[in-house]
Short mmCIF file of C-alpha atoms and ligand atoms in Angstrom, two decimals:
data_model
loop_
_atom_site.label_atom_id
_atom_site.label_comp_id
_atom_site.label_asym_id
_atom_site.label_seq_id
_atom_site.Cartn_x
_atom_site.Cartn_y
_atom_site.Cartn_z
CA MET K 28 -30.90 9.16 6.08
CA SER K 29 -30.33 10.17 9.68
CA VAL K 30 -26.79 9.98 10.96
CA PRO K 31 -26.35 7.70 13.95
CA THR K 32 -24.32 9.55 16.54
CA THR K 33 -23.69 6.55 18.73
CA ALA K 34 -21.84 3.28 18.49
CA ALA K 35 -23.04 0.64 16.05
CA PRO K 36 -24.52 -2.36 17.92
CA GLY K 37 -21.62 -4.59 18.92
CA ALA K 38 -18.93 -1.96 18.36
CA PRO K 39 -16.62 -1.49 21.32
CA VAL K 40 -16.66 1.99 22.83
CA VAL K 41 -13.23 3.41 23.61
CA ASP K 42 -12.69 6.75 25.33
CA LEU K 43 -9.79 8.67 23.89
CA ASP K 44 -8.69 12.08 25.07
CA LEU K 45 -8.31 14.55 22.19
CA ALA K 46 -5.36 16.27 23.85
CA ASP K 47 -3.54 12.93 24.10
CA LEU K 48 -4.25 12.20 20.46
CA ARG K 49 -2.94 15.60 19.49
CA HIS K 50 0.25 15.03 21.44
CA ASP K 51 0.92 11.46 20.24
CA PRO K 52 -1.82 9.26 18.80
CA TYR K 53 0.36 6.25 18.06
CA PRO K 54 0.15 4.39 21.42
CA ALA K 55 -3.65 4.65 21.32
CA TYR K 56 -3.71 3.41 17.72
CA ALA K 57 -1.51 0.42 18.59
CA GLU K 58 -3.92 -0.51 21.37
CA LEU K 59 -6.94 -0.13 19.07
CA ARG K 60 -5.36 -2.31 16.38
CA ARG K 61 -4.75 -4.99 19.00
CA THR K 62 -8.04 -4.91 20.89
CA ALA K 63 -10.67 -2.96 18.95
CA PRO K 64 -9.78 -2.44 15.27
CA LEU K 65 -13.18 -0.86 14.79
CA ALA K 66 -14.11 1.23 17.82
CA TRP K 67 -16.61 3.97 18.53
CA VAL K 68 -14.73 6.91 20.02
CA PRO K 69 -17.22 9.32 21.65
CA SER K 70 -14.87 12.35 21.71
CA VAL K 71 -14.45 12.05 17.94
CA GLY K 72 -18.05 11.05 17.22
CA ARG K 73 -16.98 8.33 14.81
CA HIS K 74 -15.91 4.75 14.52
CA LEU K 75 -12.16 4.57 14.11
CA LEU K 76 -10.91 1.91 11.70
CA THR K 77 -7.26 1.29 12.45
CA ARG K 78 -5.87 -1.86 10.75
CA TYR K 79 -4.07 -1.66 7.41
CA ASP K 80 -6.07 -4.40 5.68
CA ASP K 81 -9.43 -3.04 6.81
CA ILE K 82 -8.55 0.45 5.63
CA VAL K 83 -7.45 -0.84 2.23
CA HIS K 84 -10.68 -2.81 2.01
CA ALA K 85 -12.74 0.32 2.78
CA GLU K 86 -10.80 2.43 0.28
CA LYS K 87 -11.54 -0.08 -2.44
CA LEU K 88 -15.31 0.10 -1.79
CA PRO K 89 -16.19 3.75 -2.32
CA GLU K 90 -19.78 2.79 -3.14
CA VAL K 91 -20.16 1.57 0.47
CA PHE K 92 -17.72 3.90 2.25
CA SER K 93 -19.01 7.12 0.78
CA SER K 94 -17.17 10.43 0.79
CA ARG K 95 -20.46 12.28 1.08
CA GLU K 96 -20.69 13.01 4.74
CA GLU K 97 -23.60 14.80 6.36
CA GLY K 98 -22.74 17.67 8.64
CA SER K 99 -19.10 17.67 7.57
CA LEU K 100 -17.04 20.59 8.86
CA LEU K 101 -15.24 20.67 5.54
CA LEU K 102 -18.53 21.24 3.74
CA ARG K 103 -19.33 24.05 6.11
CA THR K 104 -15.92 25.64 5.58
CA VAL K 105 -15.57 25.43 1.81
CA GLY K 106 -18.91 24.30 0.37
CA PRO K 107 -19.47 21.25 -1.87
CA ASN K 108 -16.16 19.97 -3.26
CA LEU K 109 -14.58 16.92 -4.83
CA LEU K 110 -13.24 15.48 -1.57
CA ARG K 111 -16.79 15.04 -0.30
CA GLU K 112 -18.23 13.67 -3.54
CA ASP K 113 -18.37 10.20 -5.00
CA ASP K 114 -18.12 9.22 -8.67
CA PRO K 115 -19.39 10.24 -11.18
CA GLU K 116 -19.51 13.82 -9.74
CA HIS K 117 -16.10 13.36 -8.19
CA ARG K 118 -14.67 12.00 -11.42
CA ARG K 119 -15.91 14.98 -13.47
CA LEU K 120 -14.25 17.47 -11.11
CA ARG K 121 -11.11 15.43 -10.67
CA ALA K 122 -10.65 14.97 -14.42
CA ALA K 123 -10.99 18.72 -14.86
CA ALA K 124 -8.52 19.64 -12.13
CA GLU K 125 -5.93 16.88 -12.43
CA PRO K 126 -3.89 17.36 -15.64
CA PRO K 127 -1.55 20.05 -14.26
CA THR K 128 -0.63 17.81 -11.31
CA ARG K 129 0.38 14.81 -13.39
CA PRO K 130 4.04 13.90 -13.08
CA ARG K 131 5.17 14.87 -16.57
CA GLN K 132 3.53 18.28 -16.18
CA VAL K 133 5.25 18.69 -12.85
CA ARG K 134 8.62 17.92 -14.42
CA ASP K 135 8.17 19.89 -17.64
CA GLN K 136 6.02 22.82 -16.57
CA TRP K 137 6.58 23.52 -12.88
CA ALA K 138 9.92 22.10 -11.76
CA GLY K 139 12.02 25.06 -12.96
CA ALA K 140 9.96 27.61 -11.06
CA PHE K 141 9.82 25.40 -7.98
CA GLU K 142 13.61 25.28 -7.98
CA ARG K 143 14.01 29.04 -8.39
CA THR K 144 11.65 29.67 -5.49
CA ALA K 145 13.55 27.24 -3.28
CA HIS K 146 16.83 29.01 -4.09
CA GLU K 147 15.33 32.44 -3.39
CA LEU K 148 14.09 31.32 -0.01
CA LEU K 149 17.49 29.83 0.81
CA ASP K 150 19.28 32.99 -0.40
CA ARG K 151 17.30 34.93 2.17
CA ILE K 152 18.42 32.82 5.11
CA ALA K 153 21.77 31.40 4.00
CA GLY K 154 23.87 34.16 5.63
CA ARG K 155 22.03 33.97 8.95
CA GLY K 156 23.31 30.66 10.20
CA GLU K 157 20.03 29.83 11.86
CA ALA K 158 16.40 29.55 10.87
CA ASP K 159 13.12 27.80 11.45
CA LEU K 160 12.98 25.59 8.38
CA ILE K 161 9.19 25.34 8.62
CA ALA K 162 8.28 29.04 8.79
CA ASP K 163 11.27 30.35 6.82
CA PHE K 164 11.43 27.73 4.10
CA ALA K 165 8.98 24.82 3.84
CA GLU K 166 5.74 26.70 4.31
CA PRO K 167 6.48 29.62 1.94
CA LEU K 168 7.87 27.15 -0.63
CA ALA K 169 4.77 24.96 -0.50
CA ALA K 170 2.47 27.99 -0.64
CA ALA K 171 4.28 29.64 -3.56
CA ASN K 172 4.36 26.41 -5.55
CA LEU K 173 0.70 25.81 -4.85
CA ALA K 174 -0.25 29.32 -6.00
CA LEU K 175 1.68 28.67 -9.21
CA VAL K 176 0.12 25.29 -9.99
CA LEU K 177 -3.36 26.55 -9.15
CA GLY K 178 -2.87 29.61 -11.34
CA LEU K 179 -3.35 32.21 -8.58
CA ARG K 180 -0.91 34.76 -9.95
CA ASN K 181 -2.77 37.45 -8.05
CA ALA K 182 -1.98 35.93 -4.65
CA GLY K 183 1.31 35.82 -2.76
CA ALA K 184 2.73 32.87 -0.86
CA ASP K 185 1.84 34.63 2.40
CA ASP K 186 -1.81 34.94 1.38
CA VAL K 187 -2.02 31.30 0.37
CA ALA K 188 -0.36 30.11 3.59
CA ALA K 189 -2.65 32.28 5.73
CA TRP K 190 -5.77 31.14 3.86
CA SER K 191 -4.73 27.56 4.27
CA ARG K 192 -4.27 27.95 8.02
CA ALA K 193 -7.59 29.75 8.46
CA MET K 194 -9.47 27.04 6.57
CA MET K 195 -7.71 24.21 8.39
CA ASP K 196 -8.72 25.80 11.69
CA GLY K 197 -12.33 26.00 10.52
CA ASN K 198 -12.16 22.48 9.31
CA SER K 199 -11.18 21.17 12.73
CA ASN K 200 -13.41 23.59 14.66
CA TYR K 201 -15.11 20.87 16.69
CA ALA K 202 -15.48 23.38 19.55
CA ASP K 203 -17.56 25.68 17.28
CA ASP K 204 -15.50 28.77 18.12
CA PRO K 205 -17.20 31.71 16.33
CA ASP K 206 -13.89 33.55 15.83
CA LEU K 207 -12.47 30.62 13.92
CA TRP K 208 -15.54 30.50 11.69
CA LEU K 209 -15.19 34.22 10.95
CA ARG K 210 -11.53 33.84 9.99
CA ALA K 211 -12.28 30.85 7.80
CA GLU K 212 -15.10 32.75 6.09
CA SER K 213 -12.97 35.76 5.34
CA ALA K 214 -10.29 33.46 3.87
CA THR K 215 -12.79 31.66 1.67
CA ARG K 216 -14.22 34.96 0.43
CA ALA K 217 -10.76 36.18 -0.49
CA ILE K 218 -10.12 32.94 -2.39
CA GLU K 219 -13.40 33.25 -4.24
CA GLU K 220 -12.42 36.71 -5.45
CA ALA K 221 -8.92 35.67 -6.47
CA VAL K 222 -10.25 32.63 -8.36
CA ALA K 223 -12.92 34.64 -10.18
CA GLU K 224 -10.26 37.08 -11.34
CA ALA K 225 -7.85 34.34 -12.45
CA ALA K 226 -10.63 32.41 -14.20
CA ALA K 227 -11.60 35.45 -16.27
CA ILE K 228 -8.00 35.84 -17.46
CA VAL K 229 -7.35 32.19 -18.36
CA ARG K 230 -10.67 31.97 -20.16
CA ARG K 231 -8.98 34.15 -22.80
CA GLU K 232 -5.44 32.86 -22.33
CA PRO K 233 -5.10 29.31 -21.03
CA ASP K 234 -1.94 28.88 -18.93
CA GLY K 235 -1.79 25.20 -18.02
CA SER K 236 -2.76 25.80 -14.37
CA VAL K 237 -5.45 23.98 -12.40
CA ILE K 238 -7.87 26.90 -12.71
CA SER K 239 -7.23 27.09 -16.44
CA SER K 240 -7.69 23.35 -16.81
CA MET K 241 -11.02 23.53 -14.97
CA VAL K 242 -12.21 26.52 -16.99
CA HIS K 243 -11.53 24.64 -20.22
CA ALA K 244 -12.60 21.17 -19.08
CA ALA K 245 -14.34 18.89 -21.57
CA GLU K 246 -17.21 18.38 -19.12
CA PRO K 247 -18.14 21.89 -17.99
CA VAL K 248 -17.35 23.06 -14.46
CA SER K 249 -19.05 26.13 -12.98
CA LEU K 250 -17.15 29.04 -11.43
CA ALA K 251 -18.57 28.18 -8.00
CA GLU K 252 -17.25 24.63 -8.39
CA ILE K 253 -13.82 25.92 -9.36
CA GLN K 254 -13.82 28.24 -6.35
CA ASN K 255 -14.78 25.53 -3.88
CA ASN K 256 -12.28 23.05 -5.24
CA VAL K 257 -9.47 25.58 -5.18
CA LYS K 258 -10.38 26.21 -1.53
CA VAL K 259 -10.13 22.56 -0.69
CA ILE K 260 -6.82 22.21 -2.53
CA ILE K 261 -5.41 25.22 -0.66
CA GLY K 262 -6.68 23.72 2.60
CA GLY K 263 -4.59 20.57 2.19
CA GLY K 264 -1.97 21.58 -0.32
CA VAL K 265 0.29 23.61 1.94
CA ASN K 266 0.53 21.41 4.99
CA GLU K 267 1.25 18.12 3.26
CA PRO K 268 4.49 19.02 1.47
CA ARG K 269 5.46 21.28 4.38
CA ASP K 270 4.99 18.53 6.93
CA VAL K 271 6.67 15.75 4.95
CA PHE K 272 9.62 18.07 4.40
CA GLY K 273 9.81 18.99 8.08
CA VAL K 274 9.36 15.52 9.54
CA GLY K 275 11.84 13.93 7.12
CA ALA K 276 14.47 16.63 7.72
CA TRP K 277 13.95 16.35 11.49
CA ALA K 278 14.36 12.57 11.38
CA LEU K 279 17.53 12.74 9.26
CA LEU K 280 19.11 15.46 11.39
CA ARG K 281 18.86 13.07 14.30
CA ARG K 282 20.49 10.22 12.37
CA PRO K 283 23.70 11.61 10.88
CA ASP K 284 24.81 8.17 9.66
CA VAL K 285 21.62 7.75 7.62
CA LEU K 286 21.86 11.32 6.40
CA ASP K 287 25.44 10.71 5.19
CA ARG K 288 24.36 7.68 3.23
CA VAL K 289 21.44 9.55 1.68
CA LEU K 290 23.68 12.46 0.70
CA GLY K 291 26.00 9.98 -1.00
CA ASP K 292 23.17 8.47 -3.01
CA PRO K 293 20.78 11.13 -4.30
CA GLY K 294 18.49 8.43 -5.72
CA SER K 295 17.55 7.52 -2.17
CA TRP K 296 15.61 10.75 -1.44
CA LYS K 297 12.61 9.01 -2.98
CA ARG K 298 12.79 6.32 -0.32
CA VAL K 299 13.17 8.95 2.37
CA PHE K 300 10.00 10.58 1.09
CA GLU K 301 7.90 7.42 1.10
CA GLU K 302 9.23 6.32 4.49
CA THR K 303 8.56 9.74 6.01
CA ALA K 304 5.00 9.72 4.69
CA ARG K 305 4.52 6.25 6.16
CA TRP K 306 6.11 7.08 9.50
CA VAL K 307 4.15 10.30 10.11
CA SER K 308 1.27 10.72 7.69
CA PRO K 309 0.62 14.47 7.30
CA ILE K 310 -3.06 13.63 6.91
CA GLY K 311 -3.74 11.05 9.58
CA MET K 312 -7.36 10.18 8.95
CA TYR K 313 -10.34 10.97 6.81
CA PRO K 314 -14.06 10.44 7.22
CA ARG K 315 -16.41 8.12 5.40
CA GLN K 316 -20.10 7.43 5.79
CA LEU K 317 -21.75 4.07 5.11
CA THR K 318 -24.30 3.91 2.30
CA ARG K 319 -25.57 0.54 3.48
CA ASP K 320 -25.07 -2.05 6.19
CA HIS K 321 -21.61 -3.53 5.95
CA GLU K 322 -19.54 -5.84 8.11
CA ILE K 323 -15.97 -4.87 8.81
CA ALA K 324 -13.48 -5.81 11.54
CA GLY K 325 -16.08 -8.08 13.10
CA VAL K 326 -18.80 -5.43 13.45
CA THR K 327 -21.82 -4.86 11.25
CA LEU K 328 -22.07 -1.15 10.70
CA PRO K 329 -25.55 0.10 9.86
CA ALA K 330 -26.12 2.40 6.89
CA GLY K 331 -25.33 6.00 7.80
CA SER K 332 -22.56 5.09 10.27
CA ARG K 333 -19.66 7.47 10.43
CA VAL K 334 -16.21 5.96 10.12
CA ALA K 335 -12.74 7.46 10.19
CA LEU K 336 -10.15 5.65 8.11
CA VAL K 337 -7.10 6.14 10.30
CA ILE K 338 -4.35 5.86 7.73
CA ALA K 339 -1.74 7.02 10.27
CA SER K 340 -2.54 3.83 12.18
CA GLY K 341 -2.56 1.61 9.10
CA ASN K 342 0.91 2.94 8.32
CA ARG K 343 2.13 1.63 11.71
CA ASP K 344 0.40 -1.75 11.48
CA GLU K 345 2.90 -4.33 12.71
CA SER K 346 1.35 -7.04 10.55
CA VAL K 347 2.57 -5.12 7.50
CA PHE K 348 5.59 -3.12 8.67
CA GLU K 349 8.23 -4.59 10.97
CA ARG K 350 9.19 -2.31 13.89
CA PRO K 351 6.61 0.15 12.54
CA ASP K 352 7.43 2.96 14.98
CA GLU K 353 10.98 3.22 13.65
CA PHE K 354 11.97 5.58 10.87
CA ASP K 355 13.90 3.22 8.60
CA VAL K 356 14.67 4.25 5.05
CA ASP K 357 15.97 0.74 4.29
CA ARG K 358 12.83 -1.16 5.20
CA PRO K 359 11.54 -3.63 2.61
CA HIS K 360 9.12 -1.75 0.51
CA ARG K 361 5.42 -2.14 1.25
CA PRO K 362 2.95 0.43 -0.02
CA HIS K 363 1.96 2.98 2.62
CA LEU K 364 -1.47 4.58 2.88
CA ALA K 365 -0.45 8.21 3.36
CA PHE K 366 -1.85 9.35 0.02
CA GLY K 367 -5.13 7.54 0.54
CA GLY K 368 -6.39 5.08 -2.01
CA GLY K 369 -9.02 4.54 -4.64
CA PRO K 370 -10.54 7.38 -6.66
CA HIS K 371 -9.50 9.97 -4.04
CA PHE K 372 -5.80 9.04 -4.23
CA CYS K 373 -4.00 12.29 -3.42
CA MET K 374 -4.02 14.59 -6.42
CA GLY K 375 -0.97 16.43 -5.13
CA ALA K 376 1.16 13.31 -4.71
CA TRP K 377 3.39 13.94 -7.74
CA VAL K 378 3.75 17.63 -7.00
CA ALA K 379 4.77 16.90 -3.41
CA ARG K 380 7.17 14.12 -4.37
CA HIS K 381 9.01 16.36 -6.76
CA GLU K 382 8.97 19.48 -4.62
CA VAL K 383 10.20 17.73 -1.48
CA SER K 384 12.37 14.80 -2.56
CA ALA K 385 13.85 16.11 -5.80
CA LEU K 386 14.25 19.73 -4.72
CA ALA K 387 13.68 20.87 -1.16
CA TRP K 388 15.67 18.29 0.80
CA PRO K 389 18.64 18.05 -1.58
CA LEU K 390 18.90 21.87 -1.83
CA VAL K 391 18.62 22.50 1.91
CA PHE K 392 21.11 19.82 2.89
CA GLY K 393 23.37 20.74 -0.04
CA ARG K 394 23.48 24.48 0.54
CA LEU K 395 23.35 24.85 4.32
CA LYS K 396 26.68 23.32 5.34
CA GLY K 397 26.95 21.70 8.75
CA LEU K 398 23.21 21.76 9.28
CA ARG K 399 22.30 20.78 12.84
CA PRO K 400 19.12 20.72 14.89
CA ALA K 401 19.04 23.57 17.43
CA ASP K 402 17.11 21.28 19.77
CA SER K 403 14.55 23.95 20.49
CA PRO K 404 11.77 22.86 22.84
CA GLN K 405 9.35 24.57 20.48
CA ASP K 406 9.99 21.94 17.80
CA ARG K 407 7.20 19.48 18.50
CA LEU K 408 5.36 16.91 16.47
CA GLU K 409 1.71 17.70 16.93
CA GLY K 410 -1.74 16.74 15.71
CA TRP K 411 -3.58 13.60 14.74
CA VAL K 412 -6.04 14.59 11.98
CA PHE K 413 -3.14 16.54 10.51
CA ARG K 414 0.29 15.90 11.97
CA GLY K 415 3.51 17.78 11.51
CA LEU K 416 6.24 19.77 13.23
CA THR K 417 5.30 23.06 14.85
CA SER K 418 8.76 24.41 13.91
CA LEU K 419 12.20 23.10 12.98
CA ASN K 420 14.93 25.31 14.36
CA VAL K 421 18.37 24.61 12.93
CA THR K 422 21.83 26.14 12.74
CA TRP K 423 24.60 25.87 10.14
CA HIS K 424 28.05 27.28 9.33
CA THR K 425 28.11 30.55 7.46
CA ALA K 426 31.86 30.98 7.06
CA MET E 9 -14.43 -15.61 -19.52
CA PRO E 10 -10.86 -14.76 -20.48
CA ILE E 11 -8.12 -16.40 -18.44
CA VAL E 12 -5.05 -14.26 -17.83
CA ILE E 13 -1.70 -15.20 -16.34
CA PHE E 14 0.39 -13.02 -14.04
CA GLU E 15 4.02 -14.10 -13.81
CA LEU E 16 5.53 -12.89 -10.52
CA PRO E 17 9.14 -11.72 -10.19
CA ASP E 18 10.11 -15.10 -8.67
CA GLY E 19 8.81 -16.91 -11.75
CA THR E 20 5.60 -18.33 -10.24
CA GLN E 21 2.50 -17.94 -12.34
CA ARG E 22 -0.96 -16.92 -11.12
CA LYS E 23 -3.76 -17.88 -13.46
CA VAL E 24 -6.98 -15.95 -12.93
CA SER E 25 -10.23 -15.76 -14.80
CA ALA E 26 -11.66 -12.33 -15.38
CA ALA E 27 -15.14 -11.10 -16.07
CA PRO E 28 -15.29 -9.52 -19.54
CA GLY E 29 -15.78 -5.79 -19.32
CA THR E 30 -13.40 -5.44 -16.37
CA VAL E 31 -9.77 -4.39 -16.55
CA LEU E 32 -6.64 -6.42 -15.97
CA MET E 33 -5.87 -4.58 -12.71
CA GLN E 34 -9.24 -5.64 -11.25
CA ALA E 35 -8.59 -9.25 -12.18
CA ALA E 36 -5.31 -9.03 -10.25
CA VAL E 37 -6.67 -7.22 -7.21
CA SER E 38 -9.83 -9.28 -6.79
CA ASN E 39 -7.72 -12.44 -6.92
CA GLY E 40 -5.07 -11.10 -4.57
CA VAL E 41 -2.24 -11.20 -7.09
CA GLU E 42 0.76 -9.90 -5.18
CA GLY E 43 2.62 -6.95 -6.60
CA ILE E 44 -0.30 -5.17 -8.23
CA VAL E 45 -0.85 -2.36 -5.73
CA ALA E 46 -3.28 -0.14 -7.66
CA GLU E 47 -3.39 2.68 -5.12
CA CYS E 48 -5.66 4.92 -7.18
CA GLY E 49 -8.20 2.22 -7.92
CA GLY E 50 -7.79 2.33 -11.67
CA ASN E 51 -7.74 6.04 -12.44
CA ALA E 52 -4.33 6.17 -14.09
CA SER E 53 -2.99 8.50 -11.44
CA CYS E 54 -0.70 6.35 -9.26
CA ALA E 55 1.39 4.15 -11.62
CA THR E 56 1.34 1.27 -9.11
CA CYS E 57 -0.44 -1.28 -11.33
CA HIS E 58 2.47 -1.50 -13.79
CA VAL E 59 2.96 -4.72 -15.79
CA TYR E 60 5.17 -5.89 -18.66
CA VAL E 61 3.10 -7.52 -21.37
CA ASP E 62 4.71 -10.73 -22.55
CA ASP E 63 6.60 -10.21 -25.83
CA ARG E 64 4.36 -12.68 -27.64
CA HIS E 65 1.21 -10.72 -26.72
CA THR E 66 2.06 -7.06 -27.23
CA ALA E 67 0.32 -6.79 -30.59
CA ARG E 68 -2.89 -8.18 -29.14
CA VAL E 69 -2.87 -5.73 -26.23
CA GLY E 70 -1.89 -2.61 -28.14
CA PRO E 71 -0.07 0.57 -27.07
CA PRO E 72 -0.75 2.74 -24.00
CA ASN E 73 -3.14 5.68 -24.19
CA ASP E 74 -1.82 9.24 -23.73
CA VAL E 75 -2.38 9.65 -20.01
CA GLU E 76 -1.02 6.19 -19.40
CA ASP E 77 2.04 6.89 -21.51
CA GLU E 78 2.82 9.83 -19.26
CA MET E 79 2.39 7.84 -16.05
CA LEU E 80 4.60 5.05 -17.38
CA ASP E 81 7.58 7.43 -17.27
CA PHE E 82 7.21 7.45 -13.49
CA THR E 83 6.85 3.81 -12.54
CA ALA E 84 9.04 2.49 -9.74
CA ALA E 85 10.48 -0.32 -11.85
CA GLU E 86 12.12 0.63 -15.16
CA ARG E 87 9.86 1.38 -18.10
CA ARG E 88 10.25 -0.99 -21.05
CA PRO E 89 8.68 -1.01 -24.51
CA THR E 90 6.21 -3.61 -23.21
CA SER E 91 5.17 -1.58 -20.14
CA ARG E 92 1.47 -0.94 -19.54
CA LEU E 93 -0.73 0.10 -16.65
CA SER E 94 -2.93 -2.88 -15.97
CA CYS E 95 -5.86 -0.61 -15.08
CA GLN E 96 -5.90 0.62 -18.66
CA ILE E 97 -6.11 -2.81 -20.28
CA GLY E 98 -9.73 -3.77 -20.85
CA LEU E 99 -10.35 -7.51 -20.86
CA SER E 100 -12.30 -9.22 -23.59
CA ASP E 101 -12.38 -12.78 -24.91
CA GLU E 102 -9.70 -11.79 -27.44
CA LEU E 103 -7.25 -11.48 -24.57
CA ASP E 104 -7.82 -15.02 -23.34
CA GLY E 105 -4.45 -16.56 -22.45
CA LEU E 106 -2.71 -13.21 -21.98
CA ILE E 107 0.55 -13.39 -20.04
CA VAL E 108 1.89 -10.35 -18.19
CA HIS E 109 4.95 -10.02 -15.96
CA VAL E 110 4.70 -8.24 -12.59
CA PRO E 111 7.69 -5.95 -11.90
CA GLU E 112 9.80 -6.09 -8.72
CA GLU E 113 8.60 -2.73 -7.43
CA GLN E 114 5.50 -0.61 -7.73
CA VAL E 115 6.15 2.34 -5.45
S1 LIG R 509 -4.41 1.69 -10.51
FE1 LIG R 509 -3.43 3.60 -10.34
S2 LIG R 509 -2.57 3.83 -12.28
FE2 LIG R 509 -3.57 1.93 -12.47
#
């Protein structure tokens, strides 16, 4: 099947500037939802699907909106992996990898270590009175927790965070920069080695980690498959909890009245988490490719068409969420799309929920008294495929 | 074809007929029954297709499986002895007339 690299007949063509999207994609998305809910965007080389209902429809039809995408940058960066497979291949790999990320495992097996790591990171900065909560706390916490759940005892949080960044850069290397490819390749080679070593150990002594679970899966999984899937999990597994943490903390620091209420009702951190993920989805879109002709949003897409499901836009759809651009932890609950839907529903959802809403936010706001934003111009929300804060500089009282 | 009844939190009932061999969650979603979110599409990983089986029908439906039992600890609405994930309830003619109650919250 050849991949059409132009608009489907009848699809509106909308020029969007990638730099504008990176800075703030939401105005463009609002316009697309209103005037062209399925639009071919030449700079992205895909059709963008931007309305909530259409995205949900596509997610529920994985046999039409396939995850197997030809020429995918992710495939080039990490090799074949479960994110770019459909069932039954996807199901075999997912079933092998998933048990350690289920919520009871998170609570019973990982939560204690997550909490210790969070305290250690806070111990390091508590006396300073100022920090960048992304670089000094959220990123190392997410990376350390990820290494633990994956079973990479031979890798430090710094390694995991650096690998993740190198692969993410490769993954969005639309400009084909050879330096970025080289860095991504050296990261993936390092991961392959670390996984091979860990797999050999857990083959003898299972330890409940993702690698261990894959090594001992009922339906066999090869070492190369374990390596590639660990790569893909590292690629996404650091930025999502890091970015939800950062964006939610940033939003609350700017709304002291809301923050006070949340601090008085610890049960409400869960709502803060879901609202943050809705308001700024850390993963803003993902690609699909049509297996056959299919009509959606008034356009018949031919087989092979490339589509981006823009979940960041669906999460701001005014037909579903009132005043969608506002961060409102009290809004009537409607399910957001930030974790994706269908068989690819985010495998890290329960890990992230626990790590951010049960631990990271309550500990940071509980321990760092008088926490305030430093209003640094470097603290910017950035990105559209992946969106988060570049940094979050804060101060607090040390006396 | 079994007919199943979803009772919504406001007391209204939605009667839907389901193709045998499908699961209760699909019957809800394909008929647009409000309150069955089913984010993960039936893979027992999201806990957003939670239902309470009507007291009179629990024996017919049976207990949750292991994975489901774990997920049921993390539903948005409280877990009760009659809680099930609707994606894990296979429909057959024996379940004709089944009544389930949709909880207030799924996420
Ligand atoms: S649909 Fe996700 S658990 Fe049933």
